[in-house]
Structures are given as C-alpha cells and as structure tokens.
C-alpha cells in the first residue's frame, strides 16, 4: 500500500490540456484524482477558458441577430435589447451577462453538491464542489467553440435544443400555458453537450465526493428541476413571441402555387 502511494506521488502531473482531455474522455479517473489537482490551480484556467468561450459565442450569436441563444442550460440569462445603445456595447453586454450567468450556475451547483457530503456525515467543502461544477461544464465550452467556428464560417444557430420540435407536437398545442412554458424551458436545454455535462456532474459527485449513486443522482435531478422551473417563475419565456418566431420559420407553400388560368407558366418562378 505504501509503495502504491509513493508511486502515485511520483506520477507526473498532466498539463492543462491533458486534464481537459481527461475530464471529457476519462471522467471517472479524472474525478477520482481531482483532490490532487487542487495544488495545480488548473481549475482556475478551466473556468477562464469556459467563460471566454461561452461569452464570445453569445457575442457572435448576437452579431448574427440569432434570437435563440443557449449556452447549455443557463436559467439566469436575461433578455437583451439589442436595439438600444451601440451594437458593440450591447453585444459585449450580452457576453458579460452570459459569463456572469455561468458563474451563478457554478455557485448553485456547488451548493447542491453539498448535500452529497452531508449525506456522508461530513462538512461540505465549497471549494471542492466549485471545482467539480467548473470541470463538469467543459462540454459546454466545447459546444461554444463549435458554435464559434460554425458562425465564423457563415452558419446560423437555430432554435435552442429540441424546443423547435416540441412546439409542433399535439401534446404541446393542447397543454396549458404553464405546461408549455415548462416544456420550452426544459427542451431548450436539451443538447448532447448538456447531457454530457450532467453526466460529468454525476461522476464528480460520486467519485470526488464519494457519494452514493442516489445522492449523486439527486443532485442532477434537482439541478434539472431548477433549470426547468426558474425561467418560468422568473417570466423569461414569452410564449407569444416564441411561437410567432416558430411560425415565421415554418416553410410555406407560396412558392409552389400552380399558375393561374390564362397566366403563362413562365411568369412564375
């Protein structure tokens, strides 16, 4: 046992980008080793990287006048009036608000992770919980990077998550206003990267904090509930505006009208 501990201490530390790769590809091993990473302060570099990427992605999406900006589940994002002030100032404000929302997300997740330690009969360590929340958000940074590249090549981001699909279902159309807001709130967060981030949050609670599977799962469930309910109770979801935008984006048949009687077909495109 002593020999194994000695070998562990002699194991060379990975560089920052190697740690980023480890949390994405080998999360179980990464979160088991996370307590040893506190000395390196690499989590600070990870936080700065995530904040810069999500903030710049939000700025780019504002530049392209995309109405649906989603950073993988930010329930605290406030609507911005892009027509007021100069365009540059408004865009930078959007980026700063998105980054501030990410900081708030980490704070809430760190608070929720405290219950895992409490269930184990120990006092929570907020600093360690914060590190778990930051590293678990790395897939959102990858999503932001891909968005930046996509927009830079002329692409446009559509509806957030699966919200564009849920609006077209009969269940959504027949639901109450409150239920429709809940559906928009949750489906707008549903991306591969968001689910990936939730999985990392679970592994962090289970392996870094030595939590039981049910206590780690409880953190994820409560967090999803916060993401779903908070935009509704804070009145951030405007169903009328959202559904009007969805209607405008739906294809029409105006370009497929047959020629009218007596009208040459060549006059129609």
PDB file of C-alpha atoms in Angstrom:
ATOM      1  CA  UNK A   1       0.000   0.000   0.000  1.00  0.00           C
ATOM      2  CA  UNK A   2       2.835   2.392   0.909  1.00  0.00           C
ATOM      3  CA  UNK A   3       4.585   1.557  -2.361  1.00  0.00           C
ATOM      4  CA  UNK A   4       1.413   2.366  -4.304  1.00  0.00           C
ATOM      5  CA  UNK A   5       1.098   5.726  -2.544  1.00  0.00           C
ATOM      6  CA  UNK A   6       4.736   6.516  -3.325  1.00  0.00           C
ATOM      7  CA  UNK A   7       4.221   5.662  -6.978  1.00  0.00           C
ATOM      8  CA  UNK A   8       1.133   7.865  -7.006  1.00  0.00           C
ATOM      9  CA  UNK A   9       3.094  10.822  -5.705  1.00  0.00           C
ATOM     10  CA  UNK A  10       5.807  10.277  -8.297  1.00  0.00           C
ATOM     11  CA  UNK A  11       3.340  10.154 -11.143  1.00  0.00           C
ATOM     12  CA  UNK A  12       3.989  13.254 -13.274  1.00  0.00           C
ATOM     13  CA  UNK A  13       1.152  15.733 -13.341  1.00  0.00           C
ATOM     14  CA  UNK A  14      -0.648  16.182 -16.635  1.00  0.00           C
ATOM     15  CA  UNK A  15      -0.685  19.528 -18.378  1.00  0.00           C
ATOM     16  CA  UNK A  16      -3.795  21.657 -18.579  1.00  0.00           C
ATOM     17  CA  UNK A  17      -4.991  20.464 -21.978  1.00  0.00           C
ATOM     18  CA  UNK A  18      -4.292  16.881 -20.968  1.00  0.00           C
ATOM     19  CA  UNK A  19      -6.600  17.456 -17.999  1.00  0.00           C
ATOM     20  CA  UNK A  20      -9.265  18.876 -20.305  1.00  0.00           C
ATOM     21  CA  UNK A  21      -8.999  15.770 -22.434  1.00  0.00           C
ATOM     22  CA  UNK A  22      -9.137  13.540 -19.357  1.00  0.00           C
ATOM     23  CA  UNK A  23     -12.326  15.074 -17.972  1.00  0.00           C
ATOM     24  CA  UNK A  24     -14.017  14.660 -21.349  1.00  0.00           C
ATOM     25  CA  UNK A  25     -12.811  11.150 -22.187  1.00  0.00           C
ATOM     26  CA  UNK A  26     -11.900   9.543 -18.839  1.00  0.00           C
ATOM     27  CA  UNK A  27     -14.212  11.271 -16.340  1.00  0.00           C
ATOM     28  CA  UNK A  28     -14.184   8.527 -13.708  1.00  0.00           C
ATOM     29  CA  UNK A  29     -10.382   8.536 -13.444  1.00  0.00           C
ATOM     30  CA  UNK A  30     -10.303  12.334 -13.604  1.00  0.00           C
ATOM     31  CA  UNK A  31     -12.761  12.924 -10.754  1.00  0.00           C
ATOM     32  CA  UNK A  32     -11.062  10.290  -8.598  1.00  0.00           C
ATOM     33  CA  UNK A  33      -7.825  12.256  -8.980  1.00  0.00           C
ATOM     34  CA  UNK A  34      -9.444  15.682  -8.622  1.00  0.00           C
ATOM     35  CA  UNK A  35      -8.417  16.251  -4.964  1.00  0.00           C
ATOM     36  CA  UNK A  36      -4.764  16.051  -6.048  1.00  0.00           C
ATOM     37  CA  UNK A  37      -5.363  18.733  -8.691  1.00  0.00           C
ATOM     38  CA  UNK A  38      -6.174  21.413  -6.131  1.00  0.00           C
ATOM     39  CA  UNK A  39      -2.475  22.190  -5.794  1.00  0.00           C
ATOM     40  CA  UNK A  40      -2.111  22.954  -9.515  1.00  0.00           C
ATOM     41  CA  UNK A  41      -4.923  25.544  -9.681  1.00  0.00           C
ATOM     42  CA  UNK A  42      -5.740  24.242 -13.150  1.00  0.00           C
ATOM     43  CA  UNK A  43      -9.423  24.642 -12.354  1.00  0.00           C
ATOM     44  CA  UNK A  44      -8.945  28.419 -12.493  1.00  0.00           C
ATOM     45  CA  UNK A  45      -7.607  28.146 -16.040  1.00  0.00           C
ATOM     46  CA  UNK A  46     -10.554  25.869 -16.898  1.00  0.00           C
ATOM     47  CA  UNK A  47     -13.003  28.448 -15.519  1.00  0.00           C
ATOM     48  CA  UNK A  48     -11.440  31.262 -17.546  1.00  0.00           C
ATOM     49  CA  UNK A  49     -11.465  29.157 -20.711  1.00  0.00           C
ATOM     50  CA  UNK A  50     -15.141  28.266 -20.289  1.00  0.00           C
ATOM     51  CA  UNK A  51     -16.163  31.856 -19.529  1.00  0.00           C
ATOM     52  CA  UNK A  52     -14.299  33.223 -22.552  1.00  0.00           C
ATOM     53  CA  UNK A  53     -15.750  30.658 -24.951  1.00  0.00           C
ATOM     54  CA  UNK A  54     -19.379  30.908 -23.813  1.00  0.00           C
ATOM     55  CA  UNK A  55     -19.157  34.688 -23.660  1.00  0.00           C
ATOM     56  CA  UNK A  56     -17.671  35.058 -27.131  1.00  0.00           C
ATOM     57  CA  UNK A  57     -20.166  32.586 -28.578  1.00  0.00           C
ATOM     58  CA  UNK A  58     -23.011  34.680 -27.132  1.00  0.00           C
ATOM     59  CA  UNK A  59     -21.486  37.816 -28.702  1.00  0.00           C
ATOM     60  CA  UNK A  60     -21.225  36.130 -32.083  1.00  0.00           C
ATOM     61  CA  UNK A  61     -24.818  34.939 -31.941  1.00  0.00           C
ATOM     62  CA  UNK A  62     -25.941  38.476 -31.123  1.00  0.00           C
ATOM     63  CA  UNK A  63     -23.908  39.779 -34.077  1.00  0.00           C
ATOM     64  CA  UNK A  64     -25.768  37.442 -36.409  1.00  0.00           C
ATOM     65  CA  UNK A  65     -29.125  38.513 -34.881  1.00  0.00           C
ATOM     66  CA  UNK A  66     -29.913  34.982 -33.744  1.00  0.00           C
ATOM     67  CA  UNK A  67     -32.836  35.187 -31.379  1.00  0.00           C
ATOM     68  CA  UNK A  68     -32.253  31.865 -29.615  1.00  0.00           C
ATOM     69  CA  UNK A  69     -29.010  31.880 -27.618  1.00  0.00           C
ATOM     70  CA  UNK A  70     -28.460  28.809 -25.456  1.00  0.00           C
ATOM     71  CA  UNK A  71     -25.311  28.058 -23.505  1.00  0.00           C
ATOM     72  CA  UNK A  72     -26.238  24.629 -22.359  1.00  0.00           C
ATOM     73  CA  UNK A  73     -28.716  25.468 -19.700  1.00  0.00           C
ATOM     74  CA  UNK A  74     -28.357  28.976 -18.296  1.00  0.00           C
ATOM     75  CA  UNK A  75     -31.627  29.646 -16.447  1.00  0.00           C
ATOM     76  CA  UNK A  76     -30.438  33.055 -15.313  1.00  0.00           C
ATOM     77  CA  UNK A  77     -29.885  34.523 -18.772  1.00  0.00           C
ATOM     78  CA  UNK A  78     -31.798  37.804 -19.110  1.00  0.00           C
ATOM     79  CA  UNK A  79     -33.291  39.053 -22.381  1.00  0.00           C
ATOM     80  CA  UNK A  80     -31.249  41.760 -24.044  1.00  0.00           C
ATOM     81  CA  UNK A  81     -32.493  44.722 -26.055  1.00  0.00           C
ATOM     82  CA  UNK A  82     -30.021  44.722 -28.917  1.00  0.00           C
ATOM     83  CA  UNK A  83     -31.539  47.878 -30.423  1.00  0.00           C
ATOM     84  CA  UNK A  84     -30.623  50.127 -27.520  1.00  0.00           C
ATOM     85  CA  UNK A  85     -27.218  51.763 -27.446  1.00  0.00           C
ATOM     86  CA  UNK A  86     -24.449  50.928 -29.846  1.00  0.00           C
ATOM     87  CA  UNK A  87     -24.312  47.461 -31.301  1.00  0.00           C
ATOM     88  CA  UNK A  88     -20.830  46.808 -29.936  1.00  0.00           C
ATOM     89  CA  UNK A  89     -21.745  47.779 -26.366  1.00  0.00           C
ATOM     90  CA  UNK A  90     -24.902  45.669 -26.470  1.00  0.00           C
ATOM     91  CA  UNK A  91     -23.038  42.636 -27.806  1.00  0.00           C
ATOM     92  CA  UNK A  92     -20.360  42.871 -25.133  1.00  0.00           C
ATOM     93  CA  UNK A  93     -23.069  43.238 -22.501  1.00  0.00           C
ATOM     94  CA  UNK A  94     -24.616  40.011 -23.783  1.00  0.00           C
ATOM     95  CA  UNK A  95     -21.276  38.231 -23.466  1.00  0.00           C
ATOM     96  CA  UNK A  96     -20.690  39.529 -19.948  1.00  0.00           C
ATOM     97  CA  UNK A  97     -24.205  38.574 -18.813  1.00  0.00           C
ATOM     98  CA  UNK A  98     -23.780  35.075 -20.254  1.00  0.00           C
ATOM     99  CA  UNK A  99     -20.452  34.679 -18.441  1.00  0.00           C
ATOM    100  CA  UNK A 100     -21.988  36.010 -15.220  1.00  0.00           C
ATOM    101  CA  UNK A 101     -24.833  33.505 -15.616  1.00  0.00           C
ATOM    102  CA  UNK A 102     -22.269  30.716 -15.857  1.00  0.00           C
ATOM    103  CA  UNK A 103     -20.676  31.882 -12.610  1.00  0.00           C
ATOM    104  CA  UNK A 104     -24.085  31.775 -10.954  1.00  0.00           C
ATOM    105  CA  UNK A 105     -24.664  28.278 -12.317  1.00  0.00           C
ATOM    106  CA  UNK A 106     -21.420  27.093 -10.744  1.00  0.00           C
ATOM    107  CA  UNK A 107     -22.407  28.628  -7.425  1.00  0.00           C
ATOM    108  CA  UNK A 108     -25.802  26.899  -7.416  1.00  0.00           C
ATOM    109  CA  UNK A 109     -24.286  23.558  -8.422  1.00  0.00           C
ATOM    110  CA  UNK A 110     -21.629  23.849  -5.700  1.00  0.00           C
ATOM    111  CA  UNK A 111     -24.424  24.442  -3.184  1.00  0.00           C
ATOM    112  CA  UNK A 112     -26.369  21.398  -4.427  1.00  0.00           C
ATOM    113  CA  UNK A 113     -23.259  19.205  -4.256  1.00  0.00           C
ATOM    114  CA  UNK A 114     -23.010  19.969  -0.543  1.00  0.00           C
ATOM    115  CA  UNK A 115     -25.867  17.543   0.131  1.00  0.00           C
ATOM    116  CA  UNK A 116     -23.719  14.653  -1.096  1.00  0.00           C
ATOM    117  CA  UNK A 117     -21.117  15.344   1.574  1.00  0.00           C
ATOM    118  CA  UNK A 118     -23.784  15.944   4.211  1.00  0.00           C
ATOM    119  CA  UNK A 119     -25.353  12.561   3.480  1.00  0.00           C
ATOM    120  CA  UNK A 120     -21.906  11.048   4.100  1.00  0.00           C
ATOM    121  CA  UNK A 121     -21.835  12.670   7.535  1.00  0.00           C
ATOM    122  CA  UNK A 122     -19.122  15.238   6.746  1.00  0.00           C
ATOM    123  CA  UNK A 123     -18.980  19.009   6.416  1.00  0.00           C
ATOM    124  CA  UNK A 124     -19.168  20.252   2.804  1.00  0.00           C
ATOM    125  CA  UNK A 125     -16.116  21.781   1.138  1.00  0.00           C
ATOM    126  CA  UNK A 126     -17.441  24.525  -1.092  1.00  0.00           C
ATOM    127  CA  UNK A 127     -14.117  24.973  -2.898  1.00  0.00           C
ATOM    128  CA  UNK A 128     -14.014  21.357  -3.985  1.00  0.00           C
ATOM    129  CA  UNK A 129     -17.663  21.460  -5.007  1.00  0.00           C
ATOM    130  CA  UNK A 130     -16.950  24.526  -7.121  1.00  0.00           C
ATOM    131  CA  UNK A 131     -14.132  22.706  -8.901  1.00  0.00           C
ATOM    132  CA  UNK A 132     -16.470  19.823  -9.745  1.00  0.00           C
ATOM    133  CA  UNK A 133     -19.028  22.252 -11.179  1.00  0.00           C
ATOM    134  CA  UNK A 134     -16.389  24.022 -13.283  1.00  0.00           C
ATOM    135  CA  UNK A 135     -14.871  20.868 -14.747  1.00  0.00           C
ATOM    136  CA  UNK A 136     -18.333  19.414 -15.402  1.00  0.00           C
ATOM    137  CA  UNK A 137     -19.081  22.433 -17.608  1.00  0.00           C
ATOM    138  CA  UNK A 138     -16.249  21.639 -20.022  1.00  0.00           C
ATOM    139  CA  UNK A 139     -18.629  20.079 -22.629  1.00  0.00           C
ATOM    140  CA  UNK A 140     -20.446  23.427 -22.731  1.00  0.00           C
ATOM    141  CA  UNK A 141     -17.146  25.072 -23.605  1.00  0.00           C
ATOM    142  CA  UNK A 142     -16.730  22.575 -26.446  1.00  0.00           C
ATOM    143  CA  UNK A 143     -20.244  23.400 -27.656  1.00  0.00           C
ATOM    144  CA  UNK A 144     -19.440  27.114 -27.532  1.00  0.00           C
ATOM    145  CA  UNK A 145     -16.231  26.541 -29.512  1.00  0.00           C
ATOM    146  CA  UNK A 146     -18.112  24.612 -32.197  1.00  0.00           C
ATOM    147  CA  UNK A 147     -20.715  27.398 -32.327  1.00  0.00           C
ATOM    148  CA  UNK A 148     -17.967  29.983 -32.786  1.00  0.00           C
ATOM    149  CA  UNK A 149     -16.445  28.010 -35.652  1.00  0.00           C
ATOM    150  CA  UNK A 150     -19.846  27.367 -37.228  1.00  0.00           C
ATOM    151  CA  UNK A 151     -20.896  31.023 -37.107  1.00  0.00           C
ATOM    152  CA  UNK A 152     -17.480  32.159 -38.359  1.00  0.00           C
ATOM    153  CA  UNK A 153     -17.991  30.037 -41.479  1.00  0.00           C
ATOM    154  CA  UNK A 154     -21.360  31.661 -42.191  1.00  0.00           C
ATOM    155  CA  UNK A 155     -23.696  29.331 -40.305  1.00  0.00           C
ATOM    156  CA  UNK A 156     -26.677  30.402 -38.205  1.00  0.00           C
ATOM    157  CA  UNK A 157     -27.787  28.842 -34.942  1.00  0.00           C
ATOM    158  CA  UNK A 158     -31.434  27.762 -34.939  1.00  0.00           C
ATOM    159  CA  UNK A 159     -33.804  27.038 -32.070  1.00  0.00           C
ATOM    160  CA  UNK A 160     -32.165  26.124 -28.788  1.00  0.00           C
ATOM    161  CA  UNK A 161     -32.043  22.398 -28.060  1.00  0.00           C
ATOM    162  CA  UNK A 162     -35.187  20.490 -29.024  1.00  0.00           C
ATOM    163  CA  UNK A 163     -37.575  23.383 -28.405  1.00  0.00           C
ATOM    164  CA  UNK A 164     -38.210  23.850 -32.125  1.00  0.00           C
ATOM    165  CA  UNK A 165     -39.547  20.292 -32.343  1.00  0.00           C
ATOM    166  CA  UNK A 166     -41.733  20.259 -29.235  1.00  0.00           C
ATOM    167  CA  UNK A 167     -43.751  23.266 -30.462  1.00  0.00           C
ATOM    168  CA  UNK A 168     -45.009  21.241 -33.427  1.00  0.00           C
ATOM    169  CA  UNK A 169     -46.408  18.368 -31.341  1.00  0.00           C
ATOM    170  CA  UNK A 170     -50.100  17.933 -30.489  1.00  0.00           C
ATOM    171  CA  UNK A 171     -49.237  17.471 -26.818  1.00  0.00           C
ATOM    172  CA  UNK A 172     -47.683  20.944 -26.717  1.00  0.00           C
ATOM    173  CA  UNK A 173     -50.577  22.555 -28.581  1.00  0.00           C
ATOM    174  CA  UNK A 174     -53.149  21.027 -26.209  1.00  0.00           C
ATOM    175  CA  UNK A 175     -51.274  21.854 -22.994  1.00  0.00           C
ATOM    176  CA  UNK A 176     -51.861  24.750 -20.612  1.00  0.00           C
ATOM    177  CA  UNK A 177     -49.730  27.886 -20.774  1.00  0.00           C
ATOM    178  CA  UNK A 178     -47.750  26.883 -17.687  1.00  0.00           C
ATOM    179  CA  UNK A 179     -47.045  23.411 -19.094  1.00  0.00           C
ATOM    180  CA  UNK A 180     -45.959  24.877 -22.437  1.00  0.00           C
ATOM    181  CA  UNK A 181     -43.524  27.164 -20.654  1.00  0.00           C
ATOM    182  CA  UNK A 182     -42.116  24.209 -18.743  1.00  0.00           C
ATOM    183  CA  UNK A 183     -41.708  22.265 -21.984  1.00  0.00           C
ATOM    184  CA  UNK A 184     -39.887  25.163 -23.638  1.00  0.00           C
ATOM    185  CA  UNK A 185     -37.757  25.623 -20.526  1.00  0.00           C
ATOM    186  CA  UNK A 186     -36.510  22.040 -20.482  1.00  0.00           C
ATOM    187  CA  UNK A 187     -36.339  21.246 -24.205  1.00  0.00           C
ATOM    188  CA  UNK A 188     -34.355  24.423 -24.948  1.00  0.00           C
ATOM    189  CA  UNK A 189     -31.554  22.953 -22.806  1.00  0.00           C
ATOM    190  CA  UNK A 190     -31.543  19.508 -24.404  1.00  0.00           C
ATOM    191  CA  UNK A 191     -28.348  19.109 -26.365  1.00  0.00           C
ATOM    192  CA  UNK A 192     -25.738  16.351 -26.436  1.00  0.00           C
ATOM    193  CA  UNK A 193     -23.324  18.674 -24.616  1.00  0.00           C
ATOM    194  CA  UNK A 194     -25.872  19.466 -21.905  1.00  0.00           C
ATOM    195  CA  UNK A 195     -26.483  15.779 -21.200  1.00  0.00           C
ATOM    196  CA  UNK A 196     -22.726  15.235 -21.267  1.00  0.00           C
ATOM    197  CA  UNK A 197     -22.307  17.967 -18.653  1.00  0.00           C
ATOM    198  CA  UNK A 198     -24.951  16.375 -16.434  1.00  0.00           C
ATOM    199  CA  UNK A 199     -23.119  13.043 -16.602  1.00  0.00           C
ATOM    200  CA  UNK A 200     -19.874  14.725 -15.549  1.00  0.00           C
ATOM    201  CA  UNK A 201     -21.667  16.410 -12.649  1.00  0.00           C
ATOM    202  CA  UNK A 202     -22.898  12.971 -11.553  1.00  0.00           C
ATOM    203  CA  UNK A 203     -19.422  11.420 -11.791  1.00  0.00           C
ATOM    204  CA  UNK A 204     -17.947  14.308  -9.825  1.00  0.00           C
ATOM    205  CA  UNK A 205     -20.484  13.890  -7.031  1.00  0.00           C
ATOM    206  CA  UNK A 206     -19.957  10.119  -6.971  1.00  0.00           C
ATOM    207  CA  UNK A 207     -16.177   9.822  -7.276  1.00  0.00           C
ATOM    208  CA  UNK A 208     -14.704  13.069  -5.934  1.00  0.00           C
ATOM    209  CA  UNK A 209     -17.163  13.381  -3.031  1.00  0.00           C
ATOM    210  CA  UNK A 210     -17.557   9.589  -2.578  1.00  0.00           C
ATOM    211  CA  UNK A 211     -21.308   9.957  -2.852  1.00  0.00           C
ATOM    212  CA  UNK A 212     -23.822   7.159  -3.089  1.00  0.00           C
ATOM    213  CA  UNK A 213     -25.394   6.708  -6.511  1.00  0.00           C
ATOM    214  CA  UNK A 214     -28.732   8.012  -5.260  1.00  0.00           C
ATOM    215  CA  UNK A 215     -27.288  11.158  -3.663  1.00  0.00           C
ATOM    216  CA  UNK A 216     -25.313  11.940  -6.840  1.00  0.00           C
ATOM    217  CA  UNK A 217     -28.447  11.341  -8.892  1.00  0.00           C
ATOM    218  CA  UNK A 218     -30.415  13.621  -6.584  1.00  0.00           C
ATOM    219  CA  UNK A 219     -28.034  16.487  -7.364  1.00  0.00           C
ATOM    220  CA  UNK A 220     -28.636  16.026 -11.093  1.00  0.00           C
ATOM    221  CA  UNK A 221     -32.422  15.750 -10.693  1.00  0.00           C
ATOM    222  CA  UNK A 222     -32.646  18.886  -8.548  1.00  0.00           C
ATOM    223  CA  UNK A 223     -30.436  20.787 -10.973  1.00  0.00           C
ATOM    224  CA  UNK A 224     -32.610  19.816 -13.950  1.00  0.00           C
ATOM    225  CA  UNK A 225     -35.663  20.934 -11.960  1.00  0.00           C
ATOM    226  CA  UNK A 226     -34.013  24.303 -11.292  1.00  0.00           C
ATOM    227  CA  UNK A 227     -33.232  24.719 -14.990  1.00  0.00           C
ATOM    228  CA  UNK A 228     -36.815  23.884 -15.914  1.00  0.00           C
ATOM    229  CA  UNK A 229     -38.708  25.929 -13.344  1.00  0.00           C
ATOM    230  CA  UNK A 230     -36.550  29.040 -12.874  1.00  0.00           C
ATOM    231  CA  UNK A 231     -37.144  30.521 -16.372  1.00  0.00           C
ATOM    232  CA  UNK A 232     -40.897  30.027 -15.869  1.00  0.00           C
ATOM    233  CA  UNK A 233     -41.209  31.620 -12.436  1.00  0.00           C
ATOM    234  CA  UNK A 234     -38.901  34.470 -13.487  1.00  0.00           C
ATOM    235  CA  UNK A 235     -41.114  35.065 -16.548  1.00  0.00           C
ATOM    236  CA  UNK A 236     -38.238  34.772 -19.028  1.00  0.00           C
ATOM    237  CA  UNK A 237     -40.236  32.699 -21.523  1.00  0.00           C
ATOM    238  CA  UNK A 238     -42.554  34.691 -23.803  1.00  0.00           C
ATOM    239  CA  UNK A 239     -44.746  32.077 -25.453  1.00  0.00           C
ATOM    240  CA  UNK A 240     -46.392  34.535 -27.860  1.00  0.00           C
ATOM    241  CA  UNK A 241     -43.072  35.804 -29.173  1.00  0.00           C
ATOM    242  CA  UNK A 242     -41.567  32.334 -29.262  1.00  0.00           C
ATOM    243  CA  UNK A 243     -44.453  30.737 -31.138  1.00  0.00           C
ATOM    244  CA  UNK A 244     -44.635  33.642 -33.603  1.00  0.00           C
ATOM    245  CA  UNK A 245     -40.953  33.149 -34.422  1.00  0.00           C
ATOM    246  CA  UNK A 246     -41.566  29.432 -34.857  1.00  0.00           C
ATOM    247  CA  UNK A 247     -44.459  30.136 -37.248  1.00  0.00           C
ATOM    248  CA  UNK A 248     -42.369  32.556 -39.279  1.00  0.00           C
ATOM    249  CA  UNK A 249     -39.623  29.948 -39.668  1.00  0.00           C
ATOM    250  CA  UNK A 250     -42.013  27.266 -40.943  1.00  0.00           C
ATOM    251  CA  UNK A 251     -41.969  26.804 -44.737  1.00  0.00           C
ATOM    252  CA  UNK A 252     -44.996  27.988 -46.699  1.00  0.00           C
ATOM    253  CA  UNK A 253     -46.495  26.895 -49.986  1.00  0.00           C
ATOM    254  CA  UNK A 254     -46.364  30.307 -51.627  1.00  0.00           C
ATOM    255  CA  UNK A 255     -43.561  29.262 -53.956  1.00  0.00           C
ATOM    256  CA  UNK A 256     -45.371  26.116 -55.024  1.00  0.00           C
ATOM    257  CA  UNK A 257     -48.632  27.699 -56.250  1.00  0.00           C
ATOM    258  CA  UNK A 258     -49.717  26.440 -59.660  1.00  0.00           C
ATOM    259  CA  UNK A 259     -50.087  29.031 -62.446  1.00  0.00           C
ATOM    260  CA  UNK A 260     -53.458  30.762 -62.599  1.00  0.00           C
ATOM    261  CA  UNK A 261     -55.727  30.192 -65.576  1.00  0.00           C
ATOM    262  CA  UNK A 262     -54.744  32.335 -68.530  1.00  0.00           C
ATOM    263  CA  UNK A 263     -51.357  33.188 -66.992  1.00  0.00           C
ATOM    264  CA  UNK A 264     -48.214  31.917 -68.735  1.00  0.00           C
ATOM    265  CA  UNK A 265     -46.310  29.499 -66.544  1.00  0.00           C
ATOM    266  CA  UNK A 266     -43.048  31.211 -67.371  1.00  0.00           C
ATOM    267  CA  UNK A 267     -44.039  34.265 -65.332  1.00  0.00           C
ATOM    268  CA  UNK A 268     -43.821  32.223 -62.158  1.00  0.00           C
ATOM    269  CA  UNK A 269     -40.500  31.268 -60.640  1.00  0.00           C
TER     270      UNK A 269
END
